[in-house]
mmCIF file of C-alpha atoms in Angstrom:
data_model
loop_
_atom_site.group_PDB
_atom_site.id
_atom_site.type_symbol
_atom_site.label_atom_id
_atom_site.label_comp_id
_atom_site.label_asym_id
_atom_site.label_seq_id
_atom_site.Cartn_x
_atom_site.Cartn_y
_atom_site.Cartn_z
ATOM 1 C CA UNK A 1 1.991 -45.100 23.952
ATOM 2 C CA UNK A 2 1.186 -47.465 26.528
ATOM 3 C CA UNK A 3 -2.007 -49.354 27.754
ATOM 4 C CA UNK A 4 -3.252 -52.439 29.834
ATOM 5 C CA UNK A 5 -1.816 -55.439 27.837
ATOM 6 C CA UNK A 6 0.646 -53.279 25.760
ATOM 7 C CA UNK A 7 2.765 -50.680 24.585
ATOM 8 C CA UNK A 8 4.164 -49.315 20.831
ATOM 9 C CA UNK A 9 6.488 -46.688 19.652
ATOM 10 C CA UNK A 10 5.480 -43.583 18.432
ATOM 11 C CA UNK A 11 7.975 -43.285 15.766
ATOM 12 C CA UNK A 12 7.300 -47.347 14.517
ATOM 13 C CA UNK A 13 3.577 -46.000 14.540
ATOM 14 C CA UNK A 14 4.479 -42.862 12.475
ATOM 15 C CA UNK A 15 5.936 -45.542 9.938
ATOM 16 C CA UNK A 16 2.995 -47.447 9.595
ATOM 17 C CA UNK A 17 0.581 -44.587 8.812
ATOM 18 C CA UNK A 18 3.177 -42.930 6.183
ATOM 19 C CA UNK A 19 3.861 -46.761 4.581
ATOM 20 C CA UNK A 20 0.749 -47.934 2.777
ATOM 21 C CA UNK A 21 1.453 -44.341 0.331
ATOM 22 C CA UNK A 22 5.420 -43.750 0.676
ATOM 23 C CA UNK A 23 5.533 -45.037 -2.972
ATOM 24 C CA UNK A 24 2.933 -42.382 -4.221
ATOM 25 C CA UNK A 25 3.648 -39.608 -2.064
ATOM 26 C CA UNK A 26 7.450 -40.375 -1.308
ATOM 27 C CA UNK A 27 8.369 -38.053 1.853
ATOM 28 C CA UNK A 28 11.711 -36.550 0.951
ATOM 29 C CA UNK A 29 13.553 -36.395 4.311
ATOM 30 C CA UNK A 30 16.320 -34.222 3.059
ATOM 31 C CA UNK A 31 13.276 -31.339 3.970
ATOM 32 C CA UNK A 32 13.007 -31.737 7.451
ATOM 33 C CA UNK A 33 16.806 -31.450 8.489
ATOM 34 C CA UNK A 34 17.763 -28.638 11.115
ATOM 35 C CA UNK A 35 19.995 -25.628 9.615
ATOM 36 C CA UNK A 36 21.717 -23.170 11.947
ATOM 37 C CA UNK A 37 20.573 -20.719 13.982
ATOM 38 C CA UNK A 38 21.921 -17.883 12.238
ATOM 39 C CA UNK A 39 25.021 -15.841 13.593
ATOM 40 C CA UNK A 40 24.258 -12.221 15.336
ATOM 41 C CA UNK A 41 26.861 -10.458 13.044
ATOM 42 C CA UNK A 42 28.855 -8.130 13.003
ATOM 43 C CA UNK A 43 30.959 -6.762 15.659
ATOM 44 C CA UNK A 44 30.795 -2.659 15.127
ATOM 45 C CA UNK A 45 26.990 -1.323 15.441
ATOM 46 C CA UNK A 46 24.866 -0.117 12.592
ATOM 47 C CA UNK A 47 22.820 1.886 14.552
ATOM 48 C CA UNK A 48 24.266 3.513 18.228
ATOM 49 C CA UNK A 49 22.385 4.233 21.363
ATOM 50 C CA UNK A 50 19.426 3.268 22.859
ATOM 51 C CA UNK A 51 17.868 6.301 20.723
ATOM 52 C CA UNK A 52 19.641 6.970 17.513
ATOM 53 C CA UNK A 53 16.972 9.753 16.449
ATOM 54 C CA UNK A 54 18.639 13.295 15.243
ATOM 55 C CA UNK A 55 17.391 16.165 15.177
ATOM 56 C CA UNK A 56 14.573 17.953 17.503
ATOM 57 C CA UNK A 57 12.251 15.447 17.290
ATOM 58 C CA UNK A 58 9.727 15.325 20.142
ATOM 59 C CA UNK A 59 5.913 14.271 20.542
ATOM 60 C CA UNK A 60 4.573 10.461 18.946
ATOM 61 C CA UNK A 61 6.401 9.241 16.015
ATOM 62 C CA UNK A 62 3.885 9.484 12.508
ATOM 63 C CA UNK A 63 3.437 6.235 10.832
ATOM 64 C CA UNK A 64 2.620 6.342 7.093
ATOM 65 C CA UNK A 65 0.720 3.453 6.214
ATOM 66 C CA UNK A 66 0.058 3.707 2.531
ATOM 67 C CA UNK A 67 -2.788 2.098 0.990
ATOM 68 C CA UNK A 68 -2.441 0.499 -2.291
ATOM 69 C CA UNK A 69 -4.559 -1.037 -4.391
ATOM 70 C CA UNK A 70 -5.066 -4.430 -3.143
ATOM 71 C CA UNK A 71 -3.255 -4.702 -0.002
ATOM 72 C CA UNK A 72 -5.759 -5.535 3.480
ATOM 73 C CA UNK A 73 -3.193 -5.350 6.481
ATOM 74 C CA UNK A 74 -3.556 -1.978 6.813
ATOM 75 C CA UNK A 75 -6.340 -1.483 9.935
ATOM 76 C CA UNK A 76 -4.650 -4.281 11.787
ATOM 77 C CA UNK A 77 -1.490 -1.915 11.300
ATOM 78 C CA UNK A 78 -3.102 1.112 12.023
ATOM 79 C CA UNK A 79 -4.387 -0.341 15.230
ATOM 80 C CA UNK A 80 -0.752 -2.526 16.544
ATOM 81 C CA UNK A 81 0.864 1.301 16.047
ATOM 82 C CA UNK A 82 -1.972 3.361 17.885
ATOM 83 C CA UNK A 83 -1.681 1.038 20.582
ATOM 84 C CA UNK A 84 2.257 1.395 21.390
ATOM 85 C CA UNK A 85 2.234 5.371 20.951
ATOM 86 C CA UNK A 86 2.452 6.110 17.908
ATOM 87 C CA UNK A 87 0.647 8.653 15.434
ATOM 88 C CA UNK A 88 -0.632 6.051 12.702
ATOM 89 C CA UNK A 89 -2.480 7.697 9.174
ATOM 90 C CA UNK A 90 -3.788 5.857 6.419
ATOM 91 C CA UNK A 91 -2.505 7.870 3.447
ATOM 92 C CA UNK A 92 -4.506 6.234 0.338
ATOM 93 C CA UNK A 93 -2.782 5.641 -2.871
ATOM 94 C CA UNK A 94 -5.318 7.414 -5.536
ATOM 95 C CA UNK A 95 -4.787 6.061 -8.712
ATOM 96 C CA UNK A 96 -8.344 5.369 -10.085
ATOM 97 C CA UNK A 97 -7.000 7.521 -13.474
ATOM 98 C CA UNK A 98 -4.122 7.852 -15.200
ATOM 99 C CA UNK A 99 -4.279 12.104 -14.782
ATOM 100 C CA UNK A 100 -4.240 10.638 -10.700
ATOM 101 C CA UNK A 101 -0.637 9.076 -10.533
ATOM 102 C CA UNK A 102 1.269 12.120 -10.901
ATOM 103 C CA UNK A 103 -0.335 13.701 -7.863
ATOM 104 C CA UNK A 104 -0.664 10.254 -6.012
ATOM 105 C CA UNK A 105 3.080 10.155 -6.305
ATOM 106 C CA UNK A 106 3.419 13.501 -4.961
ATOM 107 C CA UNK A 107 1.205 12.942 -1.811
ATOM 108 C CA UNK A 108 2.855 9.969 -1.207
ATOM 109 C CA UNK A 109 6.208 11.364 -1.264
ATOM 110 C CA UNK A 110 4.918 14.252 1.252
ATOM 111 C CA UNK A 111 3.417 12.259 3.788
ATOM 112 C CA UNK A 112 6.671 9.758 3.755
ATOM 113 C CA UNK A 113 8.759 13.512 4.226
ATOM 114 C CA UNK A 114 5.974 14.354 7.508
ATOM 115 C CA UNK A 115 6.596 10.814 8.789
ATOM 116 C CA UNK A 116 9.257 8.741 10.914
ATOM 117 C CA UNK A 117 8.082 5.886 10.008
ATOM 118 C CA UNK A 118 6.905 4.408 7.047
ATOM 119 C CA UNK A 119 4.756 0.816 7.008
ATOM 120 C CA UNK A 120 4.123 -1.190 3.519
ATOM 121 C CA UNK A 121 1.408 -3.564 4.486
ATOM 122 C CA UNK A 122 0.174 -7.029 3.528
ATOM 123 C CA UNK A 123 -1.993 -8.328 0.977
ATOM 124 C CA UNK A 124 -2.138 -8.097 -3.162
ATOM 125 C CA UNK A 125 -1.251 -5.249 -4.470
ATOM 126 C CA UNK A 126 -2.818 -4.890 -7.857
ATOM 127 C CA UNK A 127 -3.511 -8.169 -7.584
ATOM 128 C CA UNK A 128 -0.293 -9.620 -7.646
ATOM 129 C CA UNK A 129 0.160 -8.308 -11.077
ATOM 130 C CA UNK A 130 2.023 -8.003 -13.066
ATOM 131 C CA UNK A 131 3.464 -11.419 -12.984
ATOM 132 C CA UNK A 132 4.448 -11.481 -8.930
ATOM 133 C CA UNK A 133 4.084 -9.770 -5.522
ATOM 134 C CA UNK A 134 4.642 -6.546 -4.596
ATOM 135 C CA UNK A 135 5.721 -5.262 -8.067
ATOM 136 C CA UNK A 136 3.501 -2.853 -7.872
ATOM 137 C CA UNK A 137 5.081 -0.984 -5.111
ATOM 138 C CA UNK A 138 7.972 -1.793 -5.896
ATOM 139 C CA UNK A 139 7.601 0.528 -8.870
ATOM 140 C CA UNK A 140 6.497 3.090 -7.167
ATOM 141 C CA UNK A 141 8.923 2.713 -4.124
ATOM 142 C CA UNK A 142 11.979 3.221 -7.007
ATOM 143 C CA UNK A 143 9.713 6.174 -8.620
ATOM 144 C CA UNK A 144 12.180 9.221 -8.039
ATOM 145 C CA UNK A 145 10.285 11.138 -6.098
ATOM 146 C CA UNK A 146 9.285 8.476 -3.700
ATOM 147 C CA UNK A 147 13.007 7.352 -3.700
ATOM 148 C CA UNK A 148 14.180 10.627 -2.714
ATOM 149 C CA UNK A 149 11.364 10.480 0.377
ATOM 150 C CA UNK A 150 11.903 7.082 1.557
ATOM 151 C CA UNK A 151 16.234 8.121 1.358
ATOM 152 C CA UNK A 152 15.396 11.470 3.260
ATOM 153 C CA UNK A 153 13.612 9.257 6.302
ATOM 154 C CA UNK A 154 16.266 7.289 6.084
ATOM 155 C CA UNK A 155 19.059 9.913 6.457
ATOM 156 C CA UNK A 156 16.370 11.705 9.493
ATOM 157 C CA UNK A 157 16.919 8.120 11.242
ATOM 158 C CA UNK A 158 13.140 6.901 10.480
ATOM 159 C CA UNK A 159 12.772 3.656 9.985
ATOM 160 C CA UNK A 160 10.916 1.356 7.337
ATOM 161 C CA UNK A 161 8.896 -1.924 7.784
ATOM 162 C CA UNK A 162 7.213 -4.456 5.572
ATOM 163 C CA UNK A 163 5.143 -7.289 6.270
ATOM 164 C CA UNK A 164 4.149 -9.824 3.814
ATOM 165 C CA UNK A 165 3.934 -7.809 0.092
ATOM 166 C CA UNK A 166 5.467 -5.240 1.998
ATOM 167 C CA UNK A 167 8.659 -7.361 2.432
ATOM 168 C CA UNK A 168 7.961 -8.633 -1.071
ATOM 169 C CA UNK A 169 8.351 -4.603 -2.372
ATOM 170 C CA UNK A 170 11.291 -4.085 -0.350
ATOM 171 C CA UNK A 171 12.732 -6.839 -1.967
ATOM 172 C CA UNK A 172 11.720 -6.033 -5.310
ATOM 173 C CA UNK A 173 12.311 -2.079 -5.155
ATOM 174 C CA UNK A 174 16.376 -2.814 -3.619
ATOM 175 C CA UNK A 175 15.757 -1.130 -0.456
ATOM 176 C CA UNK A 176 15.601 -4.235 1.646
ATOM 177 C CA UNK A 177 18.820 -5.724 -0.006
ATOM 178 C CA UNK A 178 20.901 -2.514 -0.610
ATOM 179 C CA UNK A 179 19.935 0.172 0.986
ATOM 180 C CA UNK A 180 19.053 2.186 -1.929
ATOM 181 C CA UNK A 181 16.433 2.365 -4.801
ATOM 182 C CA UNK A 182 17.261 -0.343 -7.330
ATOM 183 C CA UNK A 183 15.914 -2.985 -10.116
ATOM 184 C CA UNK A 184 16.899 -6.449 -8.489
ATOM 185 C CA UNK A 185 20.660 -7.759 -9.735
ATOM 186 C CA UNK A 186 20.612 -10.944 -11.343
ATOM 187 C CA UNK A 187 22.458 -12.637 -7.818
ATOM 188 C CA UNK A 188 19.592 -10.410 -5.800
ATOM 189 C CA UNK A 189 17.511 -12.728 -3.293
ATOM 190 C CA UNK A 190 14.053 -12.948 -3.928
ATOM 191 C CA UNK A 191 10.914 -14.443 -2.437
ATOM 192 C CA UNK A 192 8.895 -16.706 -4.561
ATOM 193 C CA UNK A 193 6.346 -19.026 -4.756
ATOM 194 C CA UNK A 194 6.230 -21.482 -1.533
ATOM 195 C CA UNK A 195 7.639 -24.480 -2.121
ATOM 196 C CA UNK A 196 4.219 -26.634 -2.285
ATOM 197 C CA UNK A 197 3.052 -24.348 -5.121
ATOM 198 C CA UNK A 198 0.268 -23.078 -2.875
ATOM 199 C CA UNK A 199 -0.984 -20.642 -0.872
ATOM 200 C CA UNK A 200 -0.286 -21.206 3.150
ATOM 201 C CA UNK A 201 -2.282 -19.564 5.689
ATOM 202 C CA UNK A 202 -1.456 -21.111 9.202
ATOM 203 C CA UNK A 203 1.141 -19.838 12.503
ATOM 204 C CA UNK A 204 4.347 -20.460 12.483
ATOM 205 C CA UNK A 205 7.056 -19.913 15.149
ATOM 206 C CA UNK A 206 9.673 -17.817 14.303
ATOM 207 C CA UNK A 207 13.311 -17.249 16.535
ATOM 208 C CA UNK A 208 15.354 -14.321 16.860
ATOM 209 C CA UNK A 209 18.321 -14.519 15.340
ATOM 210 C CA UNK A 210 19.424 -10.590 14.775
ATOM 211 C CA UNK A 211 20.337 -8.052 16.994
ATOM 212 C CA UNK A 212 21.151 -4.683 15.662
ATOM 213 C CA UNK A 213 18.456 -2.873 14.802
ATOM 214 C CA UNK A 214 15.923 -0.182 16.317
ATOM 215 C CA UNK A 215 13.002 -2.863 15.575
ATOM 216 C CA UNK A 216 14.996 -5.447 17.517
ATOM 217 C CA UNK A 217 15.464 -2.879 20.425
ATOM 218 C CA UNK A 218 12.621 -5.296 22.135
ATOM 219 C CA UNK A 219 13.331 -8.345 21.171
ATOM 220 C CA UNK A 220 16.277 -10.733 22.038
ATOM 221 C CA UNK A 221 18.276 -12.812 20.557
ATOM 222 C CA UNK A 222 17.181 -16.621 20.507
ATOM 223 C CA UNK A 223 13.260 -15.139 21.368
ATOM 224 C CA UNK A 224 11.009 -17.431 19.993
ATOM 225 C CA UNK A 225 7.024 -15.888 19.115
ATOM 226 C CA UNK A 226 4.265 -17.168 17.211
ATOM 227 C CA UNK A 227 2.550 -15.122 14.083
ATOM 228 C CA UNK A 228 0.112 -15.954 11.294
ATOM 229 C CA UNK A 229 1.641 -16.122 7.909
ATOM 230 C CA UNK A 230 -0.933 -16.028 4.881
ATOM 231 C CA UNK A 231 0.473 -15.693 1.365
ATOM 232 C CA UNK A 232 1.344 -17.370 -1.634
ATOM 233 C CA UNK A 233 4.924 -16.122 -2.604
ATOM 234 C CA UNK A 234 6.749 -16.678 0.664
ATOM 235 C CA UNK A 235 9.484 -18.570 -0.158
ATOM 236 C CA UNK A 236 13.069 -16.548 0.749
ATOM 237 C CA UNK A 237 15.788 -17.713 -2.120
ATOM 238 C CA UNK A 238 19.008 -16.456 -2.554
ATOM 239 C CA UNK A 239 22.459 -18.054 -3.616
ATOM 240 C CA UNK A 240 24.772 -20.413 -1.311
ATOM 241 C CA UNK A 241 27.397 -17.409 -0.969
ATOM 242 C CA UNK A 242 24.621 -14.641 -0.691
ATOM 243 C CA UNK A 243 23.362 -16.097 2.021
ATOM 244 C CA UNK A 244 26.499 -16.834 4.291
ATOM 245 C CA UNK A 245 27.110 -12.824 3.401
ATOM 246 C CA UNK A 246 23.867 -11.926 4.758
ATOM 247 C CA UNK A 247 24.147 -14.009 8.051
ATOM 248 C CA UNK A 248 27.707 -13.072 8.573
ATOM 249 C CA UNK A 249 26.666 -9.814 8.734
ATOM 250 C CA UNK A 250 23.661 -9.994 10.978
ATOM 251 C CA UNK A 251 21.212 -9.117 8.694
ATOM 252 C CA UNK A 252 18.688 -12.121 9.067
ATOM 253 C CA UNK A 253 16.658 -11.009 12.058
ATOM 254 C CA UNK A 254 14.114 -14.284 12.754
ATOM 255 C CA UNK A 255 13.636 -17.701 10.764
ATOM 256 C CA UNK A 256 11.307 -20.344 11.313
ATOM 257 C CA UNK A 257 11.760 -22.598 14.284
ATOM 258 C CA UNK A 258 10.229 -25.393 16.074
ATOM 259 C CA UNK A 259 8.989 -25.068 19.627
ATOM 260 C CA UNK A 260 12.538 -25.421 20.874
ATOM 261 C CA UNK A 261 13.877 -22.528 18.751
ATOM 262 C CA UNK A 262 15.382 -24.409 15.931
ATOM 263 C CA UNK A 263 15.224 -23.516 12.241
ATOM 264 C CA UNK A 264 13.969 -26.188 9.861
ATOM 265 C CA UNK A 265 13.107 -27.007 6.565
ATOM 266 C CA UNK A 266 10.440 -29.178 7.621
ATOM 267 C CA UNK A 267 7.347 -27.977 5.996
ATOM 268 C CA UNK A 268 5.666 -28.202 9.582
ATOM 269 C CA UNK A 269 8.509 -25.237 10.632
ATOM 270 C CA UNK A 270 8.779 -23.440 7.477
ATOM 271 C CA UNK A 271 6.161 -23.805 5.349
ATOM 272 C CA UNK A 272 6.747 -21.990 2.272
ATOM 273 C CA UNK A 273 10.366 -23.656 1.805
ATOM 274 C CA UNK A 274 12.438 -21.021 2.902
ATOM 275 C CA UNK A 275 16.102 -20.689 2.239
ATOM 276 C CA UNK A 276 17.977 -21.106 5.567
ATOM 277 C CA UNK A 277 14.723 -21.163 6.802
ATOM 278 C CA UNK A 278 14.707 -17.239 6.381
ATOM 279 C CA UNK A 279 11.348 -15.255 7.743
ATOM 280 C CA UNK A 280 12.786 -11.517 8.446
ATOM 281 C CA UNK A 281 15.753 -9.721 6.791
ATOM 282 C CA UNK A 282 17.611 -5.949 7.473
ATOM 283 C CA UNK A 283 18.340 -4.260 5.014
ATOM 284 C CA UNK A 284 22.998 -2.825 5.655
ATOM 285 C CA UNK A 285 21.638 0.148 7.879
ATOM 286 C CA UNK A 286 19.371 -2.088 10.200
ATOM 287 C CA UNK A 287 16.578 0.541 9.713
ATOM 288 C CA UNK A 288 14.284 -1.156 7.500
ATOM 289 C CA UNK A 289 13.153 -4.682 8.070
ATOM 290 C CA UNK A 290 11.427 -6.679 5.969
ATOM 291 C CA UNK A 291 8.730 -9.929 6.887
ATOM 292 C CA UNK A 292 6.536 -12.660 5.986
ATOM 293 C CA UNK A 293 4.867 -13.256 9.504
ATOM 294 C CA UNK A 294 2.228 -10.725 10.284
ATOM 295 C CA UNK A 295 3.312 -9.253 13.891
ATOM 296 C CA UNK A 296 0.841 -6.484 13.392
ATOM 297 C CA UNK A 297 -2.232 -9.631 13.431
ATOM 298 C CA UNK A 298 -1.851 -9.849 17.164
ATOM 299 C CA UNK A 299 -4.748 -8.883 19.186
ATOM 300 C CA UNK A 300 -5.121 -9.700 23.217
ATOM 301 C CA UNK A 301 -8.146 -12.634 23.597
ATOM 302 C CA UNK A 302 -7.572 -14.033 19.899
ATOM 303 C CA UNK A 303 -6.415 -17.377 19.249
ATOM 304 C CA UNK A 304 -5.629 -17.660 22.982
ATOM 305 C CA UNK A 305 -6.063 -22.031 22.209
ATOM 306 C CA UNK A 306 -3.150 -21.706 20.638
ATOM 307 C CA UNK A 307 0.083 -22.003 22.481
ATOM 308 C CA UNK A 308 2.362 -18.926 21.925
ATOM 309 C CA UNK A 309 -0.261 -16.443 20.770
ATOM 310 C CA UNK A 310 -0.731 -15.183 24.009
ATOM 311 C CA UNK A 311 2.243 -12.942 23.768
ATOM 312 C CA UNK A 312 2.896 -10.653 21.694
ATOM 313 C CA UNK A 313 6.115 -10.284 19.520
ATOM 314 C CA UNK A 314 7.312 -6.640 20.803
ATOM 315 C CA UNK A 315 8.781 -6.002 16.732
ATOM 316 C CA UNK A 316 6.353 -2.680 16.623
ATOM 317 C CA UNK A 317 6.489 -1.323 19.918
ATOM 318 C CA UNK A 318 10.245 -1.634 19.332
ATOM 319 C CA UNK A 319 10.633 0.357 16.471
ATOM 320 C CA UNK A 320 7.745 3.230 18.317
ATOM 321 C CA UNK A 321 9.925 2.682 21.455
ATOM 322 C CA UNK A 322 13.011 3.984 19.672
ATOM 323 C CA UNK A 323 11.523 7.381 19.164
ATOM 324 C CA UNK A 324 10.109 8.175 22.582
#
């Protein structure tokens, strides 16, 4: 910064304001370094085509967005779908009494079977109980007869997305990681509690970094978009060697970046503390994605002061796009 008379460094300035606490709030430096922008994978396809839907399928693609107990994302879902041409319903989770679930489970399973696409949205599912995100859903995800739905979409070519405890249930339920209906592994990656042991509610910028997938069918490589992110239990963790699996096979699809496109640990980049600064992951198929930033927020003429927000990230118009 210069002025009449003088001039000082904006890094020697940033010094002098951290100094006078370094001792009781010691900045640990080894948090802001850059990782790499992970690889786009493998070489052979997952998925073929510009379309890879079977079948006679013709008309809007149906969206099952179920609501649970708890979770809040799903109007701003209903409305993102509506708006790129798709058929979105609200199918509501009835479980009020125990003499409920068995038919709850049921209609759940049935609307997944009438649907191409099925949407687990954000929020806190049963509060968060018990004892984490999305467990909830995840238990009724791995329930057999909405296992047997959510693997007949799959096998139809529909597709599967979850923001926020959405991606948390993926997780937690084994579609996300394997493909299948599953209880976690004890080498399984999870998403925990962010790294400052708080809840963050802020935008982020996140970059593309995978390729193969009917959601991506939008979206390039190195794309960078901003998104809100509002949760509690972000954090992506998995081990050393889990990790350079997933990215050699193309299966992390965005992580948080700075304005150039460069993943971080910095908690001004990623702020719950992701591993390899992880936001989005694909589950082997490339069908089912799952999400911390909320891409289904966006809405033209809000937070237009903030640099970024005017576009929006093309993730669910993708996925519609691949049916029409």
């Amino acid at each position: 910064i210069s002025w009449t008379g003088g001039s000082i460094n904006l890094e020697e300035a940033g010094e002098a304001w951290r100094d006078p606490m370094s001792e009781i709030w010691p900045e640990d430096r080894s948090r802001n370094k850059k990782v790499e922008l992970a690889p786009a994978g493998i070489s052979q396809p997952r998925v073929s085509g510009v379309s890879g839907v079977s079948g006679d399928f013709q008309g809007k693609p149906r969206v099952c967005i179920p609501v649970f107990p708890g979770t809040n994302g799903e109007d701003d879902a209903f409305r993102a779908f509506s708006r790129t041409g798709a058929k979105a319903l609200e199918h509501v989770f009835l479980d009020r009494k125990p003499e409920e679930l068995d038919e709850a489970l049921a209609a759940f399973a049935r609307s997944i079977d009438e649907s191409q696409i099925l949407y687990i949205s954000g929020g806190f599912s049963a509060g968060d109980e018990p004892d984490g995100a999305g467990k909830y859903i995840a238990a009724v995800l791995r329930q057999s007869r909405v296992a047997d739905a959510v693997a007949g979409l799959l096998e139809r070519d529909g597709l599967v997305l979850g923001i926020c405890n959405g991606f948390q249930a993926l997780i937690k339920s084994g579609w996300l990681v394997n493909g299948q209906s599953g209880i976690p592994g004890e080498n399984h990656p999870a998403l925990t509690h962010n790294r400052i042991g708080r809840h963050v509610a802020r935008i982020v910028r996140t970059v593309a970094t995978g390729a193969d997938s009917p959601w991506l069918t939008q979206i390039n490589r190195g794309d960078i978009h901003c998104m809100p992110v509002s949760h509690g239990e972000g954090r992506f963790t998995a081990a050393p060697e889990v990790l350079k699996s997933l990215a050699a096979a193309g299966r992390i699809a965005f992580q948080y970046c700075d304005s150039d496109g460069v993943p971080g640990m910095g908690g001004d980049v990623n702020p719950n503390g992701s591993d390899m600064a992880v936001e989005g992951l694909l589950s082997p198929c490339g069908r089912i994605l799952g999400k911390m930033g909320h891409s289904e927020r966006w809405r033209k003429g809000t937070l237009i002061d903030i640099p970024g927000m005017e576009n929006e990230q093309p993730l669910i118009s993708g996925g519609v796009g691949w049916f029409l």
